[in-house]
Amino acid sequence: MSELELPGDIRVALSHVAAYGLAAILEAAGCPDVTLRWTPSLDSRAVVIAPDRDPDDMASAVRDHARQHAGAANWTAATAEVGGAVVGRLSPRIKSPTDDAGWWELARLRRQSIDEEMAHTRWLDLRMLGALGEPAYWRLDAQGARRPDQGASRWEMKTRNHGQDFVRHRLRRLALSVADRDLAAVRDGLTGARAEDEVGNNALDSRTGTGLAGPGPVDNALAWCALWGLSRLPVVAKVGNQSESAGYLFIRRVGAPRQGWFHLPVPDRPLTLSRLGTLIASEQLVVAVRSEAAPSDAGGLGARSAREWLIARGAGALVRFPVWVSGNASAPERRALLGSVSRLAP
């Protein structure tokens, strides 16, 4: 058995989803019984555990995964023409088609790409596409105007300045960057021995973290894993409301404005991604989060029983990240701020 301790801070959302993404990539590469946990120290770190794989093996799996997605025929390179602009075909937030014919064509192209992934049984890619969501052709406001962004994952926070989109301008650029590295550079990025943000030019205000961390350089191999960690945070489409994203909710508190929050469990013993997924999507986690953030709005299950349920399944704590939104009306920036960690106790 081999363990890889990832760099980062338990209060930073990217540190959590990077572990999810690394574990998912290893599973997709054929590594059985991959688990993850957090260390019990004050400076707690995420640890990914893979039987019979050393850090070089893990780094090789990450680089191979990036190289697969850097190919010209990969879905990350697929585009569509929408309203006279070229967009990432499978990005969940893009310029809206101008008429029904445009929506039908976009849907056709998306289905074509998804069918190709189905034909090759690329289950991680399909899970990723499902978790990102899609432009919501079904969502209209009270005046009948379309609200396409309401079908996207809340965790997909790429700013859309100058028509940029998540798949073309972040995911694919990271794929090309990591694919071009030697093995040592990928390994060092995953372990924290060295951090290189090629996509963000190592700028102090780099947005490579894509809202999962504050402005600043993020190693591209770590960021690649983090974005693929979104595959473990599914989206459920709603006809009468914005799509729901696992690990996200609004909390209303008396005397305070409505606030969006991300929330995740913190496993204190090794958990598989499947078991972790049951915690992330559970009503018990939502109840426990509400009981911490708004004790008067703890939900229907009861906070005590919810915590007991989570503890029994390997969660030692939960962490809540307030979501910050900039004042830019045309292309607002969203970001998960530093989280608050709460130990679970029945």
JSON list of N, CA and C in Angstrom, two decimals, residues 249-290:
[
{"chain": "A", "resi": 249, "resn": "LEU", "atom": "N", "xyz": [-25.52, 24.73, -0.77]},
{"chain": "A", "resi": 249, "resn": "LEU", "atom": "CA", "xyz": [-26.86, 25.13, -0.36]},
{"chain": "A", "resi": 249, "resn": "LEU", "atom": "C", "xyz": [-26.86, 26.60, 0.02]},
{"chain": "A", "resi": 250, "resn": "PHE", "atom": "N", "xyz": [-28.07, 27.18, -0.01]},
{"chain": "A", "resi": 250, "resn": "PHE", "atom": "CA", "xyz": [-28.28, 28.53, 0.51]},
{"chain": "A", "resi": 250, "resn": "PHE", "atom": "C", "xyz": [-28.71, 28.40, 1.95]},
{"chain": "A", "resi": 251, "resn": "ILE", "atom": "N", "xyz": [-28.24, 29.30, 2.77]},
{"chain": "A", "resi": 251, "resn": "ILE", "atom": "CA", "xyz": [-28.65, 29.33, 4.17]},
{"chain": "A", "resi": 251, "resn": "ILE", "atom": "C", "xyz": [-29.12, 30.74, 4.49]},
{"chain": "A", "resi": 252, "resn": "ARG", "atom": "N", "xyz": [-30.34, 30.82, 5.00]},
{"chain": "A", "resi": 252, "resn": "ARG", "atom": "CA", "xyz": [-30.88, 32.11, 5.43]},
{"chain": "A", "resi": 252, "resn": "ARG", "atom": "C", "xyz": [-30.74, 32.21, 6.95]},
{"chain": "A", "resi": 253, "resn": "ARG", "atom": "N", "xyz": [-30.21, 33.33, 7.41]},
{"chain": "A", "resi": 253, "resn": "ARG", "atom": "CA", "xyz": [-30.09, 33.57, 8.84]},
{"chain": "A", "resi": 253, "resn": "ARG", "atom": "C", "xyz": [-30.77, 34.89, 9.18]},
{"chain": "A", "resi": 254, "resn": "VAL", "atom": "N", "xyz": [-31.44, 34.92, 10.30]},
{"chain": "A", "resi": 254, "resn": "VAL", "atom": "CA", "xyz": [-32.16, 36.11, 10.72]},
{"chain": "A", "resi": 254, "resn": "VAL", "atom": "C", "xyz": [-31.20, 37.29, 10.80]},
{"chain": "A", "resi": 255, "resn": "GLY", "atom": "N", "xyz": [-31.57, 38.38, 10.12]},
{"chain": "A", "resi": 255, "resn": "GLY", "atom": "CA", "xyz": [-30.77, 39.59, 10.17]},
{"chain": "A", "resi": 255, "resn": "GLY", "atom": "C", "xyz": [-29.55, 39.59, 9.27]},
{"chain": "A", "resi": 256, "resn": "ALA", "atom": "N", "xyz": [-29.41, 38.54, 8.45]},
{"chain": "A", "resi": 256, "resn": "ALA", "atom": "CA", "xyz": [-28.24, 38.44, 7.55]},
{"chain": "A", "resi": 256, "resn": "ALA", "atom": "C", "xyz": [-28.73, 38.18, 6.13]},
{"chain": "A", "resi": 257, "resn": "PRO", "atom": "N", "xyz": [-27.96, 38.61, 5.12]},
{"chain": "A", "resi": 257, "resn": "PRO", "atom": "CA", "xyz": [-28.37, 38.35, 3.74]},
{"chain": "A", "resi": 257, "resn": "PRO", "atom": "C", "xyz": [-28.30, 36.87, 3.41]},
{"chain": "A", "resi": 258, "resn": "ARG", "atom": "N", "xyz": [-29.02, 36.46, 2.40]},
{"chain": "A", "resi": 258, "resn": "ARG", "atom": "CA", "xyz": [-28.98, 35.08, 1.93]},
{"chain": "A", "resi": 258, "resn": "ARG", "atom": "C", "xyz": [-27.56, 34.75, 1.49]},
{"chain": "A", "resi": 259, "resn": "GLN", "atom": "N", "xyz": [-27.04, 33.61, 1.94]},
{"chain": "A", "resi": 259, "resn": "GLN", "atom": "CA", "xyz": [-25.64, 33.26, 1.70]},
{"chain": "A", "resi": 259, "resn": "GLN", "atom": "C", "xyz": [-25.53, 31.87, 1.11]},
{"chain": "A", "resi": 260, "resn": "GLY", "atom": "N", "xyz": [-24.74, 31.75, 0.04]},
{"chain": "A", "resi": 260, "resn": "GLY", "atom": "CA", "xyz": [-24.45, 30.45, -0.51]},
{"chain": "A", "resi": 260, "resn": "GLY", "atom": "C", "xyz": [-23.24, 29.83, 0.17]},
{"chain": "A", "resi": 261, "resn": "TRP", "atom": "N", "xyz": [-23.30, 28.51, 0.37]},
{"chain": "A", "resi": 261, "resn": "TRP", "atom": "CA", "xyz": [-22.22, 27.79, 1.05]},
{"chain": "A", "resi": 261, "resn": "TRP", "atom": "C", "xyz": [-21.91, 26.50, 0.31]},
{"chain": "A", "resi": 262, "resn": "PHE", "atom": "N", "xyz": [-20.63, 26.20, 0.19]},
{"chain": "A", "resi": 262, "resn": "PHE", "atom": "CA", "xyz": [-20.21, 24.84, -0.14]},
{"chain": "A", "resi": 262, "resn": "PHE", "atom": "C", "xyz": [-19.97, 24.11, 1.18]},
{"chain": "A", "resi": 263, "resn": "HIS", "atom": "N", "xyz": [-20.17, 22.81, 1.16]},
{"chain": "A", "resi": 263, "resn": "HIS", "atom": "CA", "xyz": [-19.91, 22.04, 2.37]},
{"chain": "A", "resi": 263, "resn": "HIS", "atom": "C", "xyz": [-19.48, 20.63, 2.00]},
{"chain": "A", "resi": 264, "resn": "LEU", "atom": "N", "xyz": [-18.53, 20.09, 2.75]},
{"chain": "A", "resi": 264, "resn": "LEU", "atom": "CA", "xyz": [-17.98, 18.76, 2.48]},
{"chain": "A", "resi": 264, "resn": "LEU", "atom": "C", "xyz": [-17.69, 18.04, 3.80]},
{"chain": "A", "resi": 265, "resn": "PRO", "atom": "N", "xyz": [-17.81, 16.70, 3.79]},
{"chain": "A", "resi": 265, "resn": "PRO", "atom": "CA", "xyz": [-17.40, 15.93, 4.96]},
{"chain": "A", "resi": 265, "resn": "PRO", "atom": "C", "xyz": [-15.88, 15.77, 5.00]},
{"chain": "A", "resi": 266, "resn": "VAL", "atom": "N", "xyz": [-15.35, 15.54, 6.17]},
{"chain": "A", "resi": 266, "resn": "VAL", "atom": "CA", "xyz": [-13.92, 15.30, 6.35]},
{"chain": "A", "resi": 266, "resn": "VAL", "atom": "C", "xyz": [-13.75, 13.89, 6.92]},
{"chain": "A", "resi": 267, "resn": "PRO", "atom": "N", "xyz": [-13.38, 12.91, 6.10]},
{"chain": "A", "resi": 267, "resn": "PRO", "atom": "CA", "xyz": [-13.22, 11.54, 6.61]},
{"chain": "A", "resi": 267, "resn": "PRO", "atom": "C", "xyz": [-11.99, 11.41, 7.49]},
{"chain": "A", "resi": 268, "resn": "ASP", "atom": "N", "xyz": [-12.17, 10.80, 8.66]},
{"chain": "A", "resi": 268, "resn": "ASP", "atom": "CA", "xyz": [-11.03, 10.60, 9.56]},
{"chain": "A", "resi": 268, "resn": "ASP", "atom": "C", "xyz": [-10.51, 9.17, 9.50]},
{"chain": "A", "resi": 269, "resn": "ARG", "atom": "N", "xyz": [-11.05, 8.36, 8.61]},
{"chain": "A", "resi": 269, "resn": "ARG", "atom": "CA", "xyz": [-10.51, 7.04, 8.32]},
{"chain": "A", "resi": 269, "resn": "ARG", "atom": "C", "xyz": [-10.63, 6.81, 6.82]},
{"chain": "A", "resi": 270, "resn": "PRO", "atom": "N", "xyz": [-9.87, 5.88, 6.25]},
{"chain": "A", "resi": 270, "resn": "PRO", "atom": "CA", "xyz": [-9.89, 5.72, 4.79]},
{"chain": "A", "resi": 270, "resn": "PRO", "atom": "C", "xyz": [-11.27, 5.35, 4.27]},
{"chain": "A", "resi": 271, "resn": "LEU", "atom": "N", "xyz": [-11.77, 6.12, 3.31]},
{"chain": "A", "resi": 271, "resn": "LEU", "atom": "CA", "xyz": [-13.06, 5.88, 2.68]},
{"chain": "A", "resi": 271, "resn": "LEU", "atom": "C", "xyz": [-12.88, 5.75, 1.18]},
{"chain": "A", "resi": 272, "resn": "THR", "atom": "N", "xyz": [-13.64, 4.86, 0.57]},
{"chain": "A", "resi": 272, "resn": "THR", "atom": "CA", "xyz": [-13.67, 4.80, -0.88]},
{"chain": "A", "resi": 272, "resn": "THR", "atom": "C", "xyz": [-14.45, 6.00, -1.42]},
{"chain": "A", "resi": 273, "resn": "LEU", "atom": "N", "xyz": [-14.29, 6.28, -2.70]},
{"chain": "A", "resi": 273, "resn": "LEU", "atom": "CA", "xyz": [-15.04, 7.37, -3.31]},
{"chain": "A", "resi": 273, "resn": "LEU", "atom": "C", "xyz": [-16.54, 7.09, -3.27]},
{"chain": "A", "resi": 274, "resn": "SER", "atom": "N", "xyz": [-16.92, 5.82, -3.39]},
{"chain": "A", "resi": 274, "resn": "SER", "atom": "CA", "xyz": [-18.34, 5.48, -3.34]},
{"chain": "A", "resi": 274, "resn": "SER", "atom": "C", "xyz": [-18.93, 5.81, -1.98]},
{"chain": "A", "resi": 275, "resn": "ARG", "atom": "N", "xyz": [-18.24, 5.42, -0.92]},
{"chain": "A", "resi": 275, "resn": "ARG", "atom": "CA", "xyz": [-18.74, 5.73, 0.41]},
{"chain": "A", "resi": 275, "resn": "ARG", "atom": "C", "xyz": [-18.75, 7.24, 0.65]},
{"chain": "A", "resi": 276, "resn": "LEU", "atom": "N", "xyz": [-17.68, 7.92, 0.22]},
{"chain": "A", "resi": 276, "resn": "LEU", "atom": "CA", "xyz": [-17.63, 9.36, 0.37]},
{"chain": "A", "resi": 276, "resn": "LEU", "atom": "C", "xyz": [-18.80, 10.02, -0.35]},
{"chain": "A", "resi": 277, "resn": "GLY", "atom": "N", "xyz": [-19.13, 9.48, -1.54]},
{"chain": "A", "resi": 277, "resn": "GLY", "atom": "CA", "xyz": [-20.23, 10.04, -2.31]},
{"chain": "A", "resi": 277, "resn": "GLY", "atom": "C", "xyz": [-21.56, 9.96, -1.59]},
{"chain": "A", "resi": 278, "resn": "THR", "atom": "N", "xyz": [-21.78, 8.88, -0.82]},
{"chain": "A", "resi": 278, "resn": "THR", "atom": "CA", "xyz": [-23.03, 8.78, -0.06]},
{"chain": "A", "resi": 278, "resn": "THR", "atom": "C", "xyz": [-23.09, 9.85, 1.02]},
{"chain": "A", "resi": 279, "resn": "LEU", "atom": "N", "xyz": [-21.94, 10.22, 1.58]},
{"chain": "A", "resi": 279, "resn": "LEU", "atom": "CA", "xyz": [-21.92, 11.28, 2.59]},
{"chain": "A", "resi": 279, "resn": "LEU", "atom": "C", "xyz": [-22.19, 12.65, 1.95]},
{"chain": "A", "resi": 280, "resn": "ILE", "atom": "N", "xyz": [-21.52, 12.91, 0.83]},
{"chain": "A", "resi": 280, "resn": "ILE", "atom": "CA", "xyz": [-21.65, 14.22, 0.17]},
{"chain": "A", "resi": 280, "resn": "ILE", "atom": "C", "xyz": [-23.08, 14.49, -0.26]},
{"chain": "A", "resi": 281, "resn": "ALA", "atom": "N", "xyz": [-23.76, 13.47, -0.77]},
{"chain": "A", "resi": 281, "resn": "ALA", "atom": "CA", "xyz": [-25.11, 13.65, -1.30]},
{"chain": "A", "resi": 281, "resn": "ALA", "atom": "C", "xyz": [-26.20, 13.42, -0.26]},
{"chain": "A", "resi": 282, "resn": "SER", "atom": "N", "xyz": [-25.82, 13.20, 0.99]},
{"chain": "A", "resi": 282, "resn": "SER", "atom": "CA", "xyz": [-26.81, 12.80, 1.99]},
{"chain": "A", "resi": 282, "resn": "SER", "atom": "C", "xyz": [-27.57, 13.99, 2.58]},
{"chain": "A", "resi": 283, "resn": "GLU", "atom": "N", "xyz": [-28.82, 13.72, 2.96]},
{"chain": "A", "resi": 283, "resn": "GLU", "atom": "CA", "xyz": [-29.60, 14.72, 3.69]},
{"chain": "A", "resi": 283, "resn": "GLU", "atom": "C", "xyz": [-29.00, 14.96, 5.07]},
{"chain": "A", "resi": 284, "resn": "GLN", "atom": "N", "xyz": [-28.38, 13.91, 5.62]},
{"chain": "A", "resi": 284, "resn": "GLN", "atom": "CA", "xyz": [-27.77, 14.06, 6.94]},
{"chain": "A", "resi": 284, "resn": "GLN", "atom": "C", "xyz": [-26.68, 15.12, 6.95]},
{"chain": "A", "resi": 285, "resn": "LEU", "atom": "N", "xyz": [-25.89, 15.18, 5.88]},
{"chain": "A", "resi": 285, "resn": "LEU", "atom": "CA", "xyz": [-24.85, 16.22, 5.83]},
{"chain": "A", "resi": 285, "resn": "LEU", "atom": "C", "xyz": [-25.48, 17.60, 5.77]},
{"chain": "A", "resi": 286, "resn": "VAL", "atom": "N", "xyz": [-26.53, 17.75, 4.98]},
{"chain": "A", "resi": 286, "resn": "VAL", "atom": "CA", "xyz": [-27.21, 19.04, 4.88]},
{"chain": "A", "resi": 286, "resn": "VAL", "atom": "C", "xyz": [-27.75, 19.47, 6.24]},
{"chain": "A", "resi": 287, "resn": "VAL", "atom": "N", "xyz": [-28.38, 18.53, 6.96]},
{"chain": "A", "resi": 287, "resn": "VAL", "atom": "CA", "xyz": [-28.93, 18.85, 8.28]},
{"chain": "A", "resi": 287, "resn": "VAL", "atom": "C", "xyz": [-27.82, 19.27, 9.24]},
{"chain": "A", "resi": 288, "resn": "ALA", "atom": "N", "xyz": [-26.71, 18.53, 9.22]},
{"chain": "A", "resi": 288, "resn": "ALA", "atom": "CA", "xyz": [-25.60, 18.87, 10.10]},
{"chain": "A", "resi": 288, "resn": "ALA", "atom": "C", "xyz": [-25.02, 20.24, 9.77]},
{"chain": "A", "resi": 289, "resn": "VAL", "atom": "N", "xyz": [-24.91, 20.54, 8.49]},
{"chain": "A", "resi": 289, "resn": "VAL", "atom": "CA", "xyz": [-24.39, 21.85, 8.07]},
{"chain": "A", "resi": 289, "resn": "VAL", "atom": "C", "xyz": [-25.33, 22.96, 8.53]},
{"chain": "A", "resi": 290, "resn": "ARG", "atom": "N", "xyz": [-26.62, 22.77, 8.30]},
{"chain": "A", "resi": 290, "resn": "ARG", "atom": "CA", "xyz": [-27.58, 23.80, 8.72]},
{"chain": "A", "resi": 290, "resn": "ARG", "atom": "C", "xyz": [-27.56, 24.01, 10.23]}
]
